[in-house]
PDB file of C-alpha atoms in Angstrom:
ATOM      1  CA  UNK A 250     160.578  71.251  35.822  1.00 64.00           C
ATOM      2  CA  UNK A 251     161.125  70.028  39.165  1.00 64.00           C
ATOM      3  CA  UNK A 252     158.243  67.210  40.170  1.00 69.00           C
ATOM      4  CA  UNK A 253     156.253  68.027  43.373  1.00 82.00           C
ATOM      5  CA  UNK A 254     155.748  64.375  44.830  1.00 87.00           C
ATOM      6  CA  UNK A 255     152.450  66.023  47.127  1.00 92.00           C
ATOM      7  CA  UNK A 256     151.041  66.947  43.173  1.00 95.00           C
ATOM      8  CA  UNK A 257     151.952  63.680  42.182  1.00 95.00           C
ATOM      9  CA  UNK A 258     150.805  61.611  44.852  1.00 96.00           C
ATOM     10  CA  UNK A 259     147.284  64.100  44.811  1.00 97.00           C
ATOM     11  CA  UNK A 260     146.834  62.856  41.541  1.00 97.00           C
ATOM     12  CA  UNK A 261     146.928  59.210  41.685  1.00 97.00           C
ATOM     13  CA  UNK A 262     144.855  59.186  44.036  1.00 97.00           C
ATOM     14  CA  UNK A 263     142.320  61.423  42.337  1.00 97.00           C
ATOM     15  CA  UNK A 264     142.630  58.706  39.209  1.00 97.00           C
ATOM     16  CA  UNK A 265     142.713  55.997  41.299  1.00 96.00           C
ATOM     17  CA  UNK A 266     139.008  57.304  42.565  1.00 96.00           C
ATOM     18  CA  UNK A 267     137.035  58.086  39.243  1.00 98.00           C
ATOM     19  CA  UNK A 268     135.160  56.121  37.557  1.00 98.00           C
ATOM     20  CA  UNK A 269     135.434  58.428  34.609  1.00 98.00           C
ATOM     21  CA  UNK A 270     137.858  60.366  33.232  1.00 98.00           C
ATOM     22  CA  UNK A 271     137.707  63.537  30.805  1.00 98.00           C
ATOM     23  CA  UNK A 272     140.515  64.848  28.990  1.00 98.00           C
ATOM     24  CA  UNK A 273     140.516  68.055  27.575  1.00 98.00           C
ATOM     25  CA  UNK A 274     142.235  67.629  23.660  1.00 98.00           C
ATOM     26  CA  UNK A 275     144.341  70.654  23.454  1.00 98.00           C
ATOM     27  CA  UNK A 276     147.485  70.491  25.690  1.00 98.00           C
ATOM     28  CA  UNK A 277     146.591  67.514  27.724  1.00 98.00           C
ATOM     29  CA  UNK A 278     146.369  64.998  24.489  1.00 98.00           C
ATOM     30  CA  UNK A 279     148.575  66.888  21.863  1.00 98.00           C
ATOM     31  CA  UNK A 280     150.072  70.270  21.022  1.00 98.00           C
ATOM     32  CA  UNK A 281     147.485  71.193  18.190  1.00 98.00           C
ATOM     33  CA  UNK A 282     148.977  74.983  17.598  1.00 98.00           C
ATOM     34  CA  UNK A 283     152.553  74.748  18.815  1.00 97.00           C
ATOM     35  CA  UNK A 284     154.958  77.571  18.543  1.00 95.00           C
ATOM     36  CA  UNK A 285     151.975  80.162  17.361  1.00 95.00           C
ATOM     37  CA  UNK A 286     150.791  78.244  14.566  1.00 97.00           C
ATOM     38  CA  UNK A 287     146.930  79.333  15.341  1.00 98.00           C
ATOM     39  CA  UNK A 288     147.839  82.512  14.310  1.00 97.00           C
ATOM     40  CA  UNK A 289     147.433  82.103  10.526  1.00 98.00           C
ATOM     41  CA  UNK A 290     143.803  80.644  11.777  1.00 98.00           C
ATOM     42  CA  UNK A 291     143.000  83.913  13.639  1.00 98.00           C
ATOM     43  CA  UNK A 292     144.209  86.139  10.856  1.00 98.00           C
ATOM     44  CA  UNK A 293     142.297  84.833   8.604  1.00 98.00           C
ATOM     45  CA  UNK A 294     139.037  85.222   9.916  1.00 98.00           C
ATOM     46  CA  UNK A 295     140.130  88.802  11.132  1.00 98.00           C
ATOM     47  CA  UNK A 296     140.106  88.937   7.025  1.00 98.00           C
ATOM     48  CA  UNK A 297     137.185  87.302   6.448  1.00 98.00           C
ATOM     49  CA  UNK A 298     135.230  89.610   8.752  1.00 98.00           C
ATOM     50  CA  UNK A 299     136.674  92.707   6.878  1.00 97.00           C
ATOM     51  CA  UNK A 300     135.611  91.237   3.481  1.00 97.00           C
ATOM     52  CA  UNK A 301     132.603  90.693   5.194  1.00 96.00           C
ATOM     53  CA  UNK A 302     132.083  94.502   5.915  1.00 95.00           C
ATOM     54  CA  UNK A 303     132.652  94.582   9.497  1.00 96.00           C
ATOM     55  CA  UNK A 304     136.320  95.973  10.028  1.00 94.00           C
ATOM     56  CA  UNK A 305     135.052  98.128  13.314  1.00 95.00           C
ATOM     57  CA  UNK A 306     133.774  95.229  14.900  1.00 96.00           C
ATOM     58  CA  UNK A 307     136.148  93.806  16.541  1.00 96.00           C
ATOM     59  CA  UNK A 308     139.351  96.046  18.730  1.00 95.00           C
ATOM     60  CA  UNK A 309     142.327  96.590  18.041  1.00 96.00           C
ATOM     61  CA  UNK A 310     143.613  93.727  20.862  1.00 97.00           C
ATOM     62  CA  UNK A 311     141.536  91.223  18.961  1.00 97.00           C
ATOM     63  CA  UNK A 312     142.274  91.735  15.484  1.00 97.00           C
ATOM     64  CA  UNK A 313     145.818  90.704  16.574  1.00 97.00           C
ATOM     65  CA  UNK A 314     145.230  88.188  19.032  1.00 97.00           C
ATOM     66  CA  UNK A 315     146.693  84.843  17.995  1.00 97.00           C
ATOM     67  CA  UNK A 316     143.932  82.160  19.458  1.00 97.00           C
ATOM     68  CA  UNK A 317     141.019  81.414  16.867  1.00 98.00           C
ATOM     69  CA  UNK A 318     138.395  80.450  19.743  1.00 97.00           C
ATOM     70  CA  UNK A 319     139.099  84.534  21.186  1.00 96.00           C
ATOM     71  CA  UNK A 320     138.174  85.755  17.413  1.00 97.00           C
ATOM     72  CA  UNK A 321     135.062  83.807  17.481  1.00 97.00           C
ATOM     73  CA  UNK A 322     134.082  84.958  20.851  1.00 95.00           C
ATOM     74  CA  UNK A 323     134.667  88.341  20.225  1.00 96.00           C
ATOM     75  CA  UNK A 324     132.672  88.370  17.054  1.00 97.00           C
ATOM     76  CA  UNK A 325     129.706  85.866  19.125  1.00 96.00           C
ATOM     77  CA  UNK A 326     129.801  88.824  21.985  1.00 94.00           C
ATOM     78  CA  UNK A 327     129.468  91.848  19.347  1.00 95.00           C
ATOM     79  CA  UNK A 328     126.410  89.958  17.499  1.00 93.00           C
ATOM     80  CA  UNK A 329     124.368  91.352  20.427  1.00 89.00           C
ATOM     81  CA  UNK A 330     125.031  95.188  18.345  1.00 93.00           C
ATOM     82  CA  UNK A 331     125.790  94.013  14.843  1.00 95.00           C
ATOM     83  CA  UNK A 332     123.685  92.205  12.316  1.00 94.00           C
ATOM     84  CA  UNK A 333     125.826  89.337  11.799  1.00 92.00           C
ATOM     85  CA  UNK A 334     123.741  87.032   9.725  1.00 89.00           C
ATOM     86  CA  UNK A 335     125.748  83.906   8.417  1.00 93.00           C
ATOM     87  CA  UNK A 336     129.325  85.151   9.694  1.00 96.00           C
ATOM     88  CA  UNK A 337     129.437  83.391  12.847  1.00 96.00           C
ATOM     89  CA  UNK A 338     128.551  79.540  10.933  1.00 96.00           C
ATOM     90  CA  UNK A 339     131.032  80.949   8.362  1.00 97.00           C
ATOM     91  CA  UNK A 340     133.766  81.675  10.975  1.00 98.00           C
ATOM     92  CA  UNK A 341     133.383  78.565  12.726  1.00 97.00           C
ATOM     93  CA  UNK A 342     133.829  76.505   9.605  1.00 97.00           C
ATOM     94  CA  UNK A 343     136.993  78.062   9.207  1.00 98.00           C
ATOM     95  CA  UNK A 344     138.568  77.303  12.487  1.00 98.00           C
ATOM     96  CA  UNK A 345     137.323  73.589  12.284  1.00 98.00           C
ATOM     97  CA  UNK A 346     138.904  73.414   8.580  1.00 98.00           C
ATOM     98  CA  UNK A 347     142.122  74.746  10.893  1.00 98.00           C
ATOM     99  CA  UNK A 348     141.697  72.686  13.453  1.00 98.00           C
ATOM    100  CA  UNK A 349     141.269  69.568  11.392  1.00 98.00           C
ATOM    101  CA  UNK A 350     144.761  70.602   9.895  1.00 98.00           C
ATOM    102  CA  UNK A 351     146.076  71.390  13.178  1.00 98.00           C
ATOM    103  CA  UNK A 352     145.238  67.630  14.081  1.00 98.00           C
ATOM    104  CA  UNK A 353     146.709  66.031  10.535  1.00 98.00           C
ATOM    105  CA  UNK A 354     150.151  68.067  11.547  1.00 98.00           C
ATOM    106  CA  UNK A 355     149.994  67.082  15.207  1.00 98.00           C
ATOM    107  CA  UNK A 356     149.914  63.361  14.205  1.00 98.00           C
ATOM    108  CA  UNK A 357     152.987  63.958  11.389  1.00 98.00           C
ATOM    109  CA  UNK A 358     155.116  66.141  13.514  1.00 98.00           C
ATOM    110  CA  UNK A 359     154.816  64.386  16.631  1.00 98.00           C
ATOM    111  CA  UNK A 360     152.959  66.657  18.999  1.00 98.00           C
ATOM    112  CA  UNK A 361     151.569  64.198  21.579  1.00 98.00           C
ATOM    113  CA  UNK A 362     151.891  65.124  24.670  1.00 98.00           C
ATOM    114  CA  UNK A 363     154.256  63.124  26.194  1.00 97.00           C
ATOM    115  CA  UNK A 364     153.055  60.430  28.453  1.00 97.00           C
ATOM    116  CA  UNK A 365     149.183  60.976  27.475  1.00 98.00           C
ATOM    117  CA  UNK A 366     149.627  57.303  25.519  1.00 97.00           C
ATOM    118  CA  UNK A 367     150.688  55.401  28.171  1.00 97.00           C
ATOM    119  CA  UNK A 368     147.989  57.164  31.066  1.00 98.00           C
ATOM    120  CA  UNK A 369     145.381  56.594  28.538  1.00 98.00           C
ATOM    121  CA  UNK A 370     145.884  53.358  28.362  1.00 97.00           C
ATOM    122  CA  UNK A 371     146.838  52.638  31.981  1.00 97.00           C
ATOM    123  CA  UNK A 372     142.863  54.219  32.723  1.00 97.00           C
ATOM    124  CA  UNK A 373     141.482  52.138  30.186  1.00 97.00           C
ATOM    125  CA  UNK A 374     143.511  48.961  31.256  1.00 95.00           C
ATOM    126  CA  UNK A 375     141.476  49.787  34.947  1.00 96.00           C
ATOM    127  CA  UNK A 376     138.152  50.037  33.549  1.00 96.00           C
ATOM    128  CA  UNK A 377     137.914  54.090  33.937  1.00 98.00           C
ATOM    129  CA  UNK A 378     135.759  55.362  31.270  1.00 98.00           C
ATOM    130  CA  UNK A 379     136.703  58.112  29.341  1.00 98.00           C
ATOM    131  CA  UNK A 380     135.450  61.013  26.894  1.00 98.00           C
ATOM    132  CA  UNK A 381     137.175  64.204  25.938  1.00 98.00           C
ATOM    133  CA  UNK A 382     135.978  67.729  26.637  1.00 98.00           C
ATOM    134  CA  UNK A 383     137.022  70.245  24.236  1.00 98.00           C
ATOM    135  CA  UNK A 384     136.839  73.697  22.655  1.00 98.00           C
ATOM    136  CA  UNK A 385     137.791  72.353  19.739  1.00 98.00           C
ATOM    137  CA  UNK A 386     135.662  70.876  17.138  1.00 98.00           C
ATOM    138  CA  UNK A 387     135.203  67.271  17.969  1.00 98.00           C
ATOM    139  CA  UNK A 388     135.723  66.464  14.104  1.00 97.00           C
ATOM    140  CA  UNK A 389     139.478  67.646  14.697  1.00 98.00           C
ATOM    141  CA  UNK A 390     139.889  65.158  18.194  1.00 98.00           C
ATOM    142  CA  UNK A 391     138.188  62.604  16.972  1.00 98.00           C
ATOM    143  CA  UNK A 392     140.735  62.272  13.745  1.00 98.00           C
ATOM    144  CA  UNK A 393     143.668  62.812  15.553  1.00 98.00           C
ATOM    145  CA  UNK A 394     142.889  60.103  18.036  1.00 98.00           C
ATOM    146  CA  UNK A 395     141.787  57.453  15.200  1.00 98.00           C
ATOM    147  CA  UNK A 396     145.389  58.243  13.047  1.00 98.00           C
ATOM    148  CA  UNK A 397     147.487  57.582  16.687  1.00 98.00           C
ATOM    149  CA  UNK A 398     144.745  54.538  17.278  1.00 98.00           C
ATOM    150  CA  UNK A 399     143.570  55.665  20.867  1.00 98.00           C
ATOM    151  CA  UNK A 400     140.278  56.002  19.744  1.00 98.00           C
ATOM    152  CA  UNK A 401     139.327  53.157  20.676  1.00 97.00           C
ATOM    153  CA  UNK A 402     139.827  54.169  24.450  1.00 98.00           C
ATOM    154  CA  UNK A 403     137.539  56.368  24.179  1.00 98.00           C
ATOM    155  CA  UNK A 404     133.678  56.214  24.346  1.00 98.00           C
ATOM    156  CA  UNK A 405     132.784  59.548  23.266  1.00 98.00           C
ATOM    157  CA  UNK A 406     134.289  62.953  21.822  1.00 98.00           C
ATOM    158  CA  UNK A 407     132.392  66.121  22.669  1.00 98.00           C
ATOM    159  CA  UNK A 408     133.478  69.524  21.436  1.00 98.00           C
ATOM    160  CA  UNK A 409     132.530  73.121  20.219  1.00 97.00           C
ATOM    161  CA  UNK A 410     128.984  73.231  19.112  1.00 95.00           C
ATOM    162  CA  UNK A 411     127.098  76.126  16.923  1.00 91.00           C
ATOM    163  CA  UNK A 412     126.071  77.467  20.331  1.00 94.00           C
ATOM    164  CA  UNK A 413     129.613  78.909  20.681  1.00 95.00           C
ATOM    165  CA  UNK A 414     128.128  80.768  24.128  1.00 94.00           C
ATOM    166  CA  UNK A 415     128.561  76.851  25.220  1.00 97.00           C
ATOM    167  CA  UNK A 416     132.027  76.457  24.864  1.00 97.00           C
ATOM    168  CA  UNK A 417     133.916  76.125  28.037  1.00 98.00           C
ATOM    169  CA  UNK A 418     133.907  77.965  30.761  1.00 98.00           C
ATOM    170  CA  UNK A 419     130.735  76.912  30.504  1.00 98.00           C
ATOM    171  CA  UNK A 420     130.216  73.253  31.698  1.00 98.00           C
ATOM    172  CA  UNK A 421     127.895  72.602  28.908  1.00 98.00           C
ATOM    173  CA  UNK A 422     130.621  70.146  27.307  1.00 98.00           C
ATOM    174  CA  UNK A 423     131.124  68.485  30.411  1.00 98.00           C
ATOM    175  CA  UNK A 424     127.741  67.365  31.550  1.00 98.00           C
ATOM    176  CA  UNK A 425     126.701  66.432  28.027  1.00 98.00           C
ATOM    177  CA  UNK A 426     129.816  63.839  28.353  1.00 98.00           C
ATOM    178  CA  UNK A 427     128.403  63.452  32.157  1.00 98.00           C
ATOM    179  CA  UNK A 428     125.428  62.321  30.018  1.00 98.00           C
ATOM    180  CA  UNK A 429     126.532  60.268  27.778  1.00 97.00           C
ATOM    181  CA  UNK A 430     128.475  57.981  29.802  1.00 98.00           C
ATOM    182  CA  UNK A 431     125.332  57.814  32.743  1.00 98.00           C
ATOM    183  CA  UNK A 432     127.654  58.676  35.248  1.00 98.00           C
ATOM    184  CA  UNK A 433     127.448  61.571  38.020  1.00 98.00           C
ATOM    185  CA  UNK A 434     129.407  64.903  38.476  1.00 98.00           C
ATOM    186  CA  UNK A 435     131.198  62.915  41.873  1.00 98.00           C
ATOM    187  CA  UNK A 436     131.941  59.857  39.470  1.00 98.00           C
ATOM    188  CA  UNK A 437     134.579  62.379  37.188  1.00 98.00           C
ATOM    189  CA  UNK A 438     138.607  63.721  37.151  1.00 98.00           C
ATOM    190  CA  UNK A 439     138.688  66.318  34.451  1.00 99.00           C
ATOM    191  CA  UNK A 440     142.684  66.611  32.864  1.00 98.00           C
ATOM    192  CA  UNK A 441     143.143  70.106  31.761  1.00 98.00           C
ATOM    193  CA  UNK A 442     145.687  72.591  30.884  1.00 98.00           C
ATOM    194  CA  UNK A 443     144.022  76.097  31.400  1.00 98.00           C
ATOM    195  CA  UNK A 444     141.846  78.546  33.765  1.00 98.00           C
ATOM    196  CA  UNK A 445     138.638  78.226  31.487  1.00 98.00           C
ATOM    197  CA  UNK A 446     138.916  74.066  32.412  1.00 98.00           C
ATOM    198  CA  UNK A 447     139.115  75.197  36.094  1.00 98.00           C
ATOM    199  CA  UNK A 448     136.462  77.075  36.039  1.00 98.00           C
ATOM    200  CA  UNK A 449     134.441  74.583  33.945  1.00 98.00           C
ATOM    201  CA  UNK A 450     135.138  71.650  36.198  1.00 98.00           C
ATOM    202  CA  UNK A 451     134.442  73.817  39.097  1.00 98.00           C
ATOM    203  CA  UNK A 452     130.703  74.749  37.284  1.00 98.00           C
ATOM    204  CA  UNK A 453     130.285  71.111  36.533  1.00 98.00           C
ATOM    205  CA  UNK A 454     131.132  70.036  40.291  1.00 98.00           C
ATOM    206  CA  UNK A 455     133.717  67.665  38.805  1.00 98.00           C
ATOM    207  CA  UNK A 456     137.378  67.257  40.185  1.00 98.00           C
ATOM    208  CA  UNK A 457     140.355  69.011  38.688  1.00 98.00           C
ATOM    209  CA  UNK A 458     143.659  67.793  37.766  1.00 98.00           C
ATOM    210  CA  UNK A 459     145.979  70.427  36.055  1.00 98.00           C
ATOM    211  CA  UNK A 460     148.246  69.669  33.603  1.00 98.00           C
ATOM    212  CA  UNK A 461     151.063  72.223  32.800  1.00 97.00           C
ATOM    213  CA  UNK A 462     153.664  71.385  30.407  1.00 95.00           C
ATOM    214  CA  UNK A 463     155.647  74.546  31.766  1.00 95.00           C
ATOM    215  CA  UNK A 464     156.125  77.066  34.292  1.00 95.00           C
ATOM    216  CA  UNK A 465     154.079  79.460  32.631  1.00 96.00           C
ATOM    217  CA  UNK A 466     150.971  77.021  32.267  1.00 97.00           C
ATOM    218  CA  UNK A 467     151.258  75.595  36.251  1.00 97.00           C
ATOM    219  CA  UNK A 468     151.444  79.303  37.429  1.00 97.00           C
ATOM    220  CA  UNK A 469     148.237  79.891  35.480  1.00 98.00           C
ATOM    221  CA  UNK A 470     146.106  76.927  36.606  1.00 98.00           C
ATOM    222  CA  UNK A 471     147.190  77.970  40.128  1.00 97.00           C
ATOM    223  CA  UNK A 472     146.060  81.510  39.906  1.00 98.00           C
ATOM    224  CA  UNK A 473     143.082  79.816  38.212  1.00 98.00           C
ATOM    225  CA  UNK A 474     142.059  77.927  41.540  1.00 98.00           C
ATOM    226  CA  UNK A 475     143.485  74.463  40.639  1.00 98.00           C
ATOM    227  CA  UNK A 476     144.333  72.535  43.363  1.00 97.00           C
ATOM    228  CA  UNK A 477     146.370  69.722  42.021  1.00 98.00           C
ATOM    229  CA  UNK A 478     148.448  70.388  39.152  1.00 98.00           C
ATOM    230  CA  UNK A 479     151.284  68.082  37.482  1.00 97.00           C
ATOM    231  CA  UNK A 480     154.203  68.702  34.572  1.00 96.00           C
ATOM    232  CA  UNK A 481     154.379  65.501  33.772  1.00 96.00           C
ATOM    233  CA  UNK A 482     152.113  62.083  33.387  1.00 97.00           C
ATOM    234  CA  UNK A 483     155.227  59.894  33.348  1.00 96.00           C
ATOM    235  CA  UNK A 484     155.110  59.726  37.149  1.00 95.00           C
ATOM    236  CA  UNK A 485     151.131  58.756  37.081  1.00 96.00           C
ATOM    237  CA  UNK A 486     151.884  55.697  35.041  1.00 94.00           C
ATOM    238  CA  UNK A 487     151.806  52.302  36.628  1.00 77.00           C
ATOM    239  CA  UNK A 488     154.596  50.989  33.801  1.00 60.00           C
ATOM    240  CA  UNK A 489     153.079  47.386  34.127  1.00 48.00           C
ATOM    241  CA  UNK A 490     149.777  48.640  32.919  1.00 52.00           C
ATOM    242  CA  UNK A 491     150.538  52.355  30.813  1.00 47.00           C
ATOM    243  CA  UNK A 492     152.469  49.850  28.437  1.00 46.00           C
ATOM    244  CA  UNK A 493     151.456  46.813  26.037  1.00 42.00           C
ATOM    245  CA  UNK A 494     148.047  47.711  26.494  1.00 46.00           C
ATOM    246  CA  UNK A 495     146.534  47.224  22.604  1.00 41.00           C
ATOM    247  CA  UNK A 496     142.880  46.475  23.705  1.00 48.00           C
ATOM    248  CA  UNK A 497     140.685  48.332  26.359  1.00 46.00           C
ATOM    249  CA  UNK A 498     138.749  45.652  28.414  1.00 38.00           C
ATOM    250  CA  UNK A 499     135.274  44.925  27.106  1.00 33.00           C
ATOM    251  CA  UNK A 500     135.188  47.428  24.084  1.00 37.00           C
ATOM    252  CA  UNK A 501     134.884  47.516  20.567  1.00 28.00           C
ATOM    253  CA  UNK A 502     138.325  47.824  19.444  1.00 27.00           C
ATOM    254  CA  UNK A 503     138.244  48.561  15.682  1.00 26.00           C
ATOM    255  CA  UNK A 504     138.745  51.842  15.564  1.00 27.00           C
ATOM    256  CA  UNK A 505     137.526  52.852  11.688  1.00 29.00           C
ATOM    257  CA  UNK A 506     138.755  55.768   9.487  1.00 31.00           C
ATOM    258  CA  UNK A 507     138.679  59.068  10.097  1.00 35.00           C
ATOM    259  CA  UNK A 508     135.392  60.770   9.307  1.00 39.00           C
ATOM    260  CA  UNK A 509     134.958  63.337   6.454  1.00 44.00           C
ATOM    261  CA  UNK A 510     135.371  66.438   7.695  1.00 53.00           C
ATOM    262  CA  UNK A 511     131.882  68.306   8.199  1.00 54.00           C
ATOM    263  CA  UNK A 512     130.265  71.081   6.149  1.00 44.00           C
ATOM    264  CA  UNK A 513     131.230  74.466   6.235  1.00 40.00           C
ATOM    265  CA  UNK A 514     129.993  75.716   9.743  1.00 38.00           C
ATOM    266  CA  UNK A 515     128.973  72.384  10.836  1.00 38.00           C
ATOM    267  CA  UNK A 516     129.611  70.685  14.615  1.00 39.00           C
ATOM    268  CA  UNK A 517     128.499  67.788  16.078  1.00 43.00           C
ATOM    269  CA  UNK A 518     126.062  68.613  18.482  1.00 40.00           C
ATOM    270  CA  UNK A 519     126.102  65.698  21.009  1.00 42.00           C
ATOM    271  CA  UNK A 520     129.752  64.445  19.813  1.00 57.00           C
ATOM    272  CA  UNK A 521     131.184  61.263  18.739  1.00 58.00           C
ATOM    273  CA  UNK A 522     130.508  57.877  19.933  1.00 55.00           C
ATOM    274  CA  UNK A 523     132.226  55.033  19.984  1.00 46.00           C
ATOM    275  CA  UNK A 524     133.124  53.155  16.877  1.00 38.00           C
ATOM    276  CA  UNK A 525     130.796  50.594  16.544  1.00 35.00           C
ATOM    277  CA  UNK A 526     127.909  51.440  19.268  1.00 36.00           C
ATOM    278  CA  UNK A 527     128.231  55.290  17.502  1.00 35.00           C
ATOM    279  CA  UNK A 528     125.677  55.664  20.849  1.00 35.00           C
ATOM    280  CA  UNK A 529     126.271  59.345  20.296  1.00 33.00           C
TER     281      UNK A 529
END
């Protein structure tokens, strides 16, 4: 795609002005489903629902819809006229036991995004804090980003919670990481790939920058109200500083194994911290 200098000039200068910045994990960090792989994810939990004895729950549209997070919605939405009991915990341990798959396979086959490295770093290297935002569970970021070692730039991981009503476009996930780090709604740049982080941002009162890998996605987050939207990070990234960077100023540095992944139907509820301070 064609780069639109405005877009790219828009953006550095929304980076160069935060004193935070939070990344949404999917798209903006790494592919974690590319080329449909969620939809062995979603299929299965269409099955587990049936062997649960709820096939009429859900319709036709989702039983075959490919994205996980829509199953789970769909079956947190119909809970208001079915006795659910345990499915939903059940359900949701399934997609974080694909998701923390998703993450193992992102690392091996090499779906970063490309550029997301050398930005991260680059932010770090200017003293920008910065958490993720996610959907996902934050068991499945936080492992990625300790097996490509830019854990360590972060302070904290927050993602999908039991509350699954939370996840975005709600800004719960965002103002918890607002939280965390002490820092205002005016003080943040959220990166993100899709309408539900517009609309979250928007809800949080935190600046937007889009990121759209393709046409498709940078027609959607302009529909989706986004102002400033880039396909690429290379042009963000001040080459002196997005490079060489192997420590971020004044942080704990270590960054330790990956954590076991959690129970069955477990998420973190206020994320992860960071390595040592684990302030989280």
């Amino acid at each position: 795609m064609d780069v639109d200098l405005d877009d790219v000039r828009e953006a550095r200068e929304l980076l160069a002005g935060a004193r935070c910045v939070l990344f949404d994990f999917d798209g903006p960090i790494c592919r974690l489903f590319p080329n449909g792989s969620s939809r062995s994810v979603a299929r299965g939990l269409v099955s587990k629902i049936d062997e649960q004895g709820f096939q009429k729950m859900l319709k036709p549209d989702q039983r075959t819809d490919d994205d996980p997070h829509a199953v789970l919605g769909a079956v947190y939405q119909a809970r208001q006229r079915w006795d659910v009991g345990g499915l939903l915990p059940l359900l949701e341990g399934m997609v974080t036991k694909g998701e923390l798959k998703a993450a193992n396979d992102a690392v091996d086959d090499n779906w970063g995004t490309p550029g997301a490295d050398g930005l991260i770093k680059m932010l770090s290297g200017r003293r920008v804090r910065l958490a993720v935002v996610t959907n996902n569970s934050p068991w499945a970021a936080d492992l990625y980003l300790r097996r490509t070692s830019l854990r360590r730039y972060f302070e904290f991981v927050h993602g999908r919670t039991t509350d699954l009503g939370l996840m975005k476009p709600d800004p719960d996930v965002l103002t918890r990481a607002l939280r965390s780090l002490k820092l205002r709604p005016q003080d943040a740049v959220m990166i993100g790939d899709t309408g539900t982080d517009v609309e979250a941002a928007n809800r949080a009162g935190v600046r937007f920058l889009g990121y759209g890998r393709n046409k498709r996605k940078v027609t959607g987050l302009r529909g989706a109200g986004a102002e400033t939207v880039v396909s690429s990070y290379l042009p963000l990234i001040d080459k002196e500083r997005g490079a060489g960077v192997s420590e971020p100023l004044g942080r704990s540095v270590s960054p330790a194994a990956a954590p076991s992944p959690p129970p069955t139907g477990a998420s973190q509820r206020q994320g992860t911290g960071c390595p040592r301070c684990r302030r989280a």
